Amino acid sequence: MEKIVILTGAGISAESGLGTFRDAGGLWEQHRIEDVATPEGFARDPALVQRFYNARRAAAAEARPNAAHEALGRLQRDYPGEVVLVTQNVDALHEAGGARDVLHMHGELASALCAACGHRWPAPMEMQVKEPCPACDRPAGRPDIVWFGEVPYHMDEIMAHLKDCTLFAAIGTSGEVYPAAGFVQIADIAGAHSVELNLEASSVHSNFAEARLGRATEVVPLWVAELLSGH
Ligand code: OAD
C-alpha cells in the first residue's frame, strides 16, 4: 500500500497569520532562542517564557486554517493509501483543517506539562509562573513544547513510518532544525520519492528529488489534487 509521510513547518501556517521563526521579522529575530526555548531559559526566567507562549497561544487561538491545511485534511480523508502527518508546529491548524492523528513532534500550545511529575493537561489560555499541576499539586506547570536540548515526541513512530513510506513531502520548513531536517534522507534510503513544497529552497533542498516552490496555499492544494486524481 502507498504510504505518504508529510512533514510540515511554520511556513504552512504563515498565511494564517502566524509568524515563522527564521524569515525576516520572524520570531527568532525578536526573541533569543536560549531565553524562551530552552529548559535553562525557563529555569532562569519562567515569567518571560510563560509570557512568550501565552502570547503565541492567544495568536494561535485567533488563527484559522488556510487552503493548505484544508488540502492536507482532504488528502488524509480521501487518499486510498495511508497519509501520516507529522508537524513541527505547535498550533492546532491541521486539526482545524480536518486532519486527524497529527503527530506534533515539537509539542502543542494547547497542552501543559508538569516538569515535576510528567502529567499533561489542557493548558489554560494564560499559564501562570507557578502553574500548579492538577496531579501532584506542585507549581511546576510548563508549556508542553519541546525545547532545544529536549527530545522530540513520537520519534519511534515517525522513524517507523519513514522507513516504509513510498512518498515523503516537507512543507513550509527551513531544514534548519534536526532531527526533522534529516527525515528526507531516511525516506530516501527507504526508496521513497521526495518532494519539497516551500516558498524558497530550504537548507536541505538538495536531498529532495523534486521541488515545488511557491506559497503553501497555492502549491499544496495543487499537489494534493494531483495525488487524489492519481497523477
Ligand atoms: P522556519 O521559520 O525555520 O522556516 C519556515 C519556512 O517556511 C522557510 O523555509 C520559509 O521559506 C517557508 N515559508 C514562509 N512562508 C511560506 C508560505 N507562505 N508558504 C510556504 N512556505 C513558506 O520554521 P520551521 O522550519 O518550522 O522549534 O522551524 C523548525 C523549528 O524551529 C520550529 O518547530 C521551532 C523552531 O525553533 C521549536 O521551537 C522547538
Tab-separated table of C-alpha atoms and ligand atoms in Angstrom:
chain	number	residue	atom	x	y	z
A	1	MET	CA	0.000	0.000	0.000
A	2	GLU	CA	1.171	3.522	-0.753
A	3	LYS	CA	2.198	5.457	2.339
A	4	ILE	CA	2.814	9.195	2.284
A	5	VAL	CA	4.654	10.864	5.162
A	6	ILE	CA	4.236	14.641	5.268
A	7	LEU	CA	6.345	16.896	7.473
A	8	THR	CA	5.123	20.448	7.991
A	9	GLY	CA	6.717	23.555	9.492
A	10	ALA	CA	5.877	27.152	10.296
A	11	GLY	CA	5.572	28.110	6.600
A	12	ILE	CA	2.243	26.276	6.270
A	13	SER	CA	0.700	28.484	8.955
A	14	ALA	CA	2.273	31.743	7.720
A	15	GLU	CA	-0.722	32.610	5.534
A	16	SER	CA	-2.998	32.031	8.531
A	17	GLY	CA	-1.223	34.968	10.152
A	18	LEU	CA	1.178	33.070	12.416
A	19	GLY	CA	4.759	34.286	12.091
A	20	THR	CA	7.540	31.874	11.135
A	21	PHE	CA	10.813	31.637	13.074
A	22	ARG	CA	13.573	32.397	10.605
A	23	ASP	CA	12.026	34.584	7.891
A	24	ALA	CA	12.653	38.359	8.008
A	25	GLY	CA	10.797	39.684	11.063
A	26	GLY	CA	10.340	36.114	12.342
A	27	LEU	CA	10.085	35.088	15.996
A	28	TRP	CA	13.797	34.342	16.355
A	29	GLU	CA	14.644	37.911	15.318
A	30	GLN	CA	12.515	39.215	18.168
A	31	HIS	CA	13.453	36.699	20.884
A	32	ARG	CA	16.591	34.787	21.767
A	33	ILE	CA	16.160	31.017	21.430
A	34	GLU	CA	18.208	30.427	24.594
A	35	ASP	CA	15.852	32.715	26.577
A	36	VAL	CA	12.465	31.338	25.513
A	37	ALA	CA	13.029	27.888	24.006
A	38	THR	CA	15.401	26.036	26.333
A	39	PRO	CA	14.946	24.396	29.760
A	40	GLU	CA	17.753	26.659	31.047
A	41	GLY	CA	15.888	29.764	29.882
A	42	PHE	CA	12.750	28.571	31.684
A	43	ALA	CA	14.729	27.936	34.900
A	44	ARG	CA	16.239	31.442	34.674
A	45	ASP	CA	13.102	33.430	33.881
A	46	PRO	CA	9.867	31.399	33.893
A	47	ALA	CA	7.751	34.578	33.702
A	48	LEU	CA	9.354	35.580	30.382
A	49	VAL	CA	8.867	32.089	28.947
A	50	GLN	CA	5.230	31.834	30.062
A	51	ARG	CA	4.557	35.304	28.593
A	52	PHE	CA	6.100	34.262	25.272
A	53	TYR	CA	3.959	31.115	24.971
A	54	ASN	CA	0.831	32.842	26.356
A	55	ALA	CA	1.165	35.355	23.505
A	56	ARG	CA	1.641	32.581	20.958
A	57	ARG	CA	-1.328	30.658	22.412
A	58	ALA	CA	-3.505	33.760	22.040
A	59	ALA	CA	-2.352	34.302	18.422
A	60	ALA	CA	-2.932	30.636	17.548
A	61	ALA	CA	-6.455	30.767	19.024
A	62	GLU	CA	-7.314	33.617	16.618
A	63	ALA	CA	-5.867	31.891	13.541
A	64	ARG	CA	-7.955	29.964	11.031
A	65	PRO	CA	-6.745	27.085	8.870
A	66	ASN	CA	-5.840	28.045	5.306
A	67	ALA	CA	-6.229	26.260	1.962
A	68	ALA	CA	-3.030	24.261	2.550
A	69	HIS	CA	-4.193	22.855	5.915
A	70	GLU	CA	-7.570	22.050	4.366
A	71	ALA	CA	-5.991	20.301	1.376
A	72	LEU	CA	-3.974	18.032	3.691
A	73	GLY	CA	-7.136	17.245	5.674
A	74	ARG	CA	-8.789	16.263	2.380
A	75	LEU	CA	-5.806	14.129	1.398
A	76	GLN	CA	-5.925	12.232	4.696
A	77	ARG	CA	-9.655	11.610	4.271
A	78	ASP	CA	-9.773	10.701	0.584
A	79	TYR	CA	-6.393	9.180	-0.350
A	80	PRO	CA	-6.693	5.410	-0.865
A	81	GLY	CA	-3.326	4.772	0.880
A	82	GLU	CA	-2.052	5.899	4.260
A	83	VAL	CA	-1.238	9.561	4.948
A	84	VAL	CA	0.885	10.229	8.036
A	85	LEU	CA	1.019	13.868	9.079
A	86	VAL	CA	3.978	14.968	11.198
A	87	THR	CA	4.206	18.611	12.208
A	88	GLN	CA	6.802	20.751	13.944
A	89	ASN	CA	4.042	23.292	14.542
A	90	VAL	CA	2.554	23.806	17.975
A	91	ASP	CA	-0.701	25.331	16.680
A	92	ALA	CA	-3.815	23.217	16.035
A	93	LEU	CA	-4.481	24.365	12.469
A	94	HIS	CA	-4.041	20.920	10.894
A	95	GLU	CA	-6.769	19.547	13.143
A	96	ALA	CA	-8.946	22.618	12.469
A	97	GLY	CA	-8.406	21.964	8.739
A	98	GLY	CA	-9.833	18.451	9.033
A	99	ALA	CA	-6.707	16.367	9.662
A	100	ARG	CA	-6.683	13.612	12.267
A	101	ASP	CA	-3.898	11.740	14.033
A	102	VAL	CA	-1.427	14.598	13.707
A	103	LEU	CA	1.963	13.788	15.234
A	104	HIS	CA	3.083	17.000	16.981
A	105	MET	CA	6.795	16.303	17.308
A	106	HIS	CA	7.547	19.678	18.973
A	107	GLY	CA	4.560	19.626	21.343
A	108	GLU	CA	1.369	21.707	21.419
A	109	LEU	CA	0.374	25.115	22.775
A	110	ALA	CA	-2.922	23.608	23.919
A	111	SER	CA	-1.160	21.262	26.323
A	112	ALA	CA	0.554	21.850	29.688
A	113	LEU	CA	3.225	19.572	31.133
A	114	CYS	CA	4.297	19.130	34.762
A	115	ALA	CA	8.092	19.424	34.926
A	116	ALA	CA	7.968	17.566	38.257
A	117	CYS	CA	5.767	14.505	37.580
A	118	GLY	CA	5.279	14.452	33.779
A	119	HIS	CA	1.478	14.795	33.938
A	120	ARG	CA	-0.165	16.508	30.936
A	121	TRP	CA	-3.398	18.521	30.920
A	122	PRO	CA	-5.175	21.060	28.675
A	123	ALA	CA	-3.293	24.346	29.044
A	124	PRO	CA	-5.261	27.385	30.216
A	125	MET	CA	-5.055	30.319	27.768
A	126	GLU	CA	-2.818	32.136	30.260
A	127	MET	CA	-0.375	29.924	32.116
A	128	GLN	CA	0.948	31.364	35.384
A	129	VAL	CA	4.557	31.486	36.523
A	130	LYS	CA	3.827	28.947	39.234
A	131	GLU	CA	1.150	26.985	37.398
A	132	PRO	CA	0.006	24.202	39.757
A	133	CYS	CA	-0.077	20.636	38.438
A	134	PRO	CA	-3.558	19.119	38.874
A	135	ALA	CA	-1.996	15.690	39.541
A	136	CYS	CA	0.836	16.363	42.031
A	137	ASP	CA	-0.076	19.908	43.126
A	138	ARG	CA	3.471	21.198	42.692
A	139	PRO	CA	3.861	24.629	40.984
A	140	ALA	CA	5.768	23.049	38.081
A	141	GLY	CA	3.456	23.570	35.091
A	142	ARG	CA	5.250	24.499	31.842
A	143	PRO	CA	4.171	24.715	28.214
A	144	ASP	CA	4.179	21.244	26.621
A	145	ILE	CA	6.655	22.395	23.973
A	146	VAL	CA	9.834	20.543	23.028
A	147	TRP	CA	12.668	22.986	23.671
A	148	PHE	CA	16.180	22.932	22.263
A	149	GLY	CA	18.142	20.257	24.081
A	150	GLU	CA	14.993	18.111	24.588
A	151	VAL	CA	13.967	15.020	22.658
A	152	PRO	CA	11.126	15.472	20.133
A	153	TYR	CA	7.956	13.463	20.683
A	154	HIS	CA	6.771	10.361	18.755
A	155	MET	CA	10.221	9.683	17.282
A	156	ASP	CA	9.933	5.869	17.256
A	157	GLU	CA	6.611	6.012	15.445
A	158	ILE	CA	7.851	8.648	12.966
A	159	MET	CA	11.020	6.657	12.178
A	160	ALA	CA	8.988	3.502	11.560
A	161	HIS	CA	6.725	5.387	9.118
A	162	LEU	CA	9.710	6.937	7.298
A	163	LYS	CA	11.283	3.533	6.836
A	164	ASP	CA	8.305	2.162	4.918
A	165	CYS	CA	6.886	5.197	3.146
A	166	THR	CA	6.654	5.476	-0.642
A	167	LEU	CA	6.489	9.289	-0.760
A	168	PHE	CA	7.923	11.886	1.618
A	169	ALA	CA	6.958	15.567	1.470
A	170	ALA	CA	8.226	18.510	3.508
A	171	ILE	CA	6.055	21.631	3.509
A	172	GLY	CA	6.977	25.095	4.811
A	173	THR	CA	10.053	24.157	6.788
A	174	SER	CA	13.538	25.674	6.542
A	175	GLY	CA	15.517	22.480	7.128
A	176	GLU	CA	17.483	24.173	9.913
A	177	VAL	CA	16.337	22.008	12.828
A	178	TYR	CA	17.200	18.336	13.324
A	179	PRO	CA	16.035	15.618	13.569
A	180	ALA	CA	13.193	16.813	11.279
A	181	ALA	CA	15.619	18.169	8.657
A	182	GLY	CA	17.084	14.660	8.298
A	183	PHE	CA	13.783	12.864	7.635
A	184	VAL	CA	14.209	13.183	3.859
A	185	GLN	CA	17.413	11.153	3.962
A	186	ILE	CA	15.761	8.340	5.927
A	187	ALA	CA	12.874	8.247	3.446
A	188	ASP	CA	15.349	8.318	0.562
A	189	ILE	CA	17.229	5.296	1.919
A	190	ALA	CA	13.850	3.547	2.187
A	191	GLY	CA	13.380	4.143	-1.552
A	192	ALA	CA	10.681	6.808	-1.286
A	193	HIS	CA	10.234	9.656	-3.766
A	194	SER	CA	10.666	13.030	-2.048
A	195	VAL	CA	9.245	16.472	-2.693
A	196	GLU	CA	9.817	19.826	-1.031
A	197	LEU	CA	6.975	22.370	-1.089
A	198	ASN	CA	8.281	25.685	0.183
A	199	LEU	CA	8.376	29.395	-0.573
A	200	GLU	CA	12.076	29.093	-1.358
A	201	ALA	CA	14.614	26.275	-1.475
A	202	SER	CA	15.369	25.069	2.081
A	203	SER	CA	18.791	24.352	3.581
A	204	VAL	CA	18.378	20.667	2.716
A	205	HIS	CA	16.778	21.124	-0.721
A	206	SER	CA	19.476	19.111	-2.498
A	207	ASN	CA	18.320	15.980	-0.649
A	208	PHE	CA	14.894	16.123	-2.336
A	209	ALA	CA	14.114	14.580	-5.713
A	210	GLU	CA	11.565	17.282	-6.571
A	211	ALA	CA	10.754	20.855	-5.550
A	212	ARG	CA	7.594	22.904	-5.841
A	213	LEU	CA	8.335	26.462	-4.878
A	214	GLY	CA	5.592	28.909	-4.001
A	215	ARG	CA	3.138	29.889	-1.296
A	216	ALA	CA	1.681	26.957	0.618
A	217	THR	CA	-1.913	27.996	-0.150
A	218	GLU	CA	-1.104	27.712	-3.861
A	219	VAL	CA	1.288	24.785	-4.226
A	220	VAL	CA	-0.206	22.431	-1.609
A	221	PRO	CA	-3.809	22.296	-2.957
A	222	LEU	CA	-2.451	21.680	-6.490
A	223	TRP	CA	-0.153	18.887	-5.297
A	224	VAL	CA	-2.986	17.283	-3.304
A	225	ALA	CA	-5.321	17.464	-6.304
A	226	GLU	CA	-2.708	15.617	-8.383
A	227	LEU	CA	-2.312	12.904	-5.762
A	228	LEU	CA	-6.066	12.451	-5.450
A	229	SER	CA	-6.516	12.231	-9.206
A	230	GLY	CA	-3.811	9.567	-9.371
A	231	HIS	CA	-1.221	11.553	-11.376
B	1	OAD	P1	11.291	28.336	9.935
B	1	OAD	O1	10.854	29.689	10.349
B	1	OAD	O2	12.680	27.937	10.223
B	1	OAD	O3	11.082	28.162	8.365
B	1	OAD	C1	9.879	28.495	7.745
B	1	OAD	C2	9.966	28.070	6.279
B	1	OAD	O4	8.703	28.342	5.691
B	1	OAD	C3	11.019	28.848	5.454
B	1	OAD	O5	11.772	27.932	4.679
B	1	OAD	C4	10.167	29.764	4.554
B	1	OAD	O6	10.761	29.954	3.274
B	1	OAD	C5	8.890	28.989	4.434
B	1	OAD	N1	7.686	29.812	4.205
B	1	OAD	C6	7.398	31.043	4.684
B	1	OAD	N2	6.189	31.450	4.269
B	1	OAD	C7	5.689	30.460	3.491
B	1	OAD	C8	4.474	30.283	2.754
B	1	OAD	N3	3.508	31.213	2.719
B	1	OAD	N4	4.311	29.117	2.076
B	1	OAD	C9	5.273	28.153	2.085
B	1	OAD	N5	6.434	28.269	2.762
B	1	OAD	C10	6.645	29.406	3.460
B	1	OAD	O7	10.233	27.307	10.563
B	1	OAD	P2	10.378	25.734	10.806
B	1	OAD	O8	11.169	25.093	9.722
B	1	OAD	O9	9.030	25.203	11.101
B	1	OAD	O10	11.067	24.621	17.060
B	1	OAD	O11	11.232	25.700	12.145
B	1	OAD	C11	11.546	24.476	12.724
B	1	OAD	C12	11.576	24.603	14.233
B	1	OAD	O12	12.458	25.666	14.607
B	1	OAD	C13	10.263	25.002	14.855
B	1	OAD	O13	9.416	23.903	15.090
B	1	OAD	C14	10.667	25.647	16.139
B	1	OAD	C15	11.829	26.462	15.641
B	1	OAD	O14	12.824	26.748	16.563
B	1	OAD	C16	10.922	24.799	18.385
B	1	OAD	O15	10.507	25.832	18.871
B	1	OAD	C17	11.329	23.624	19.199
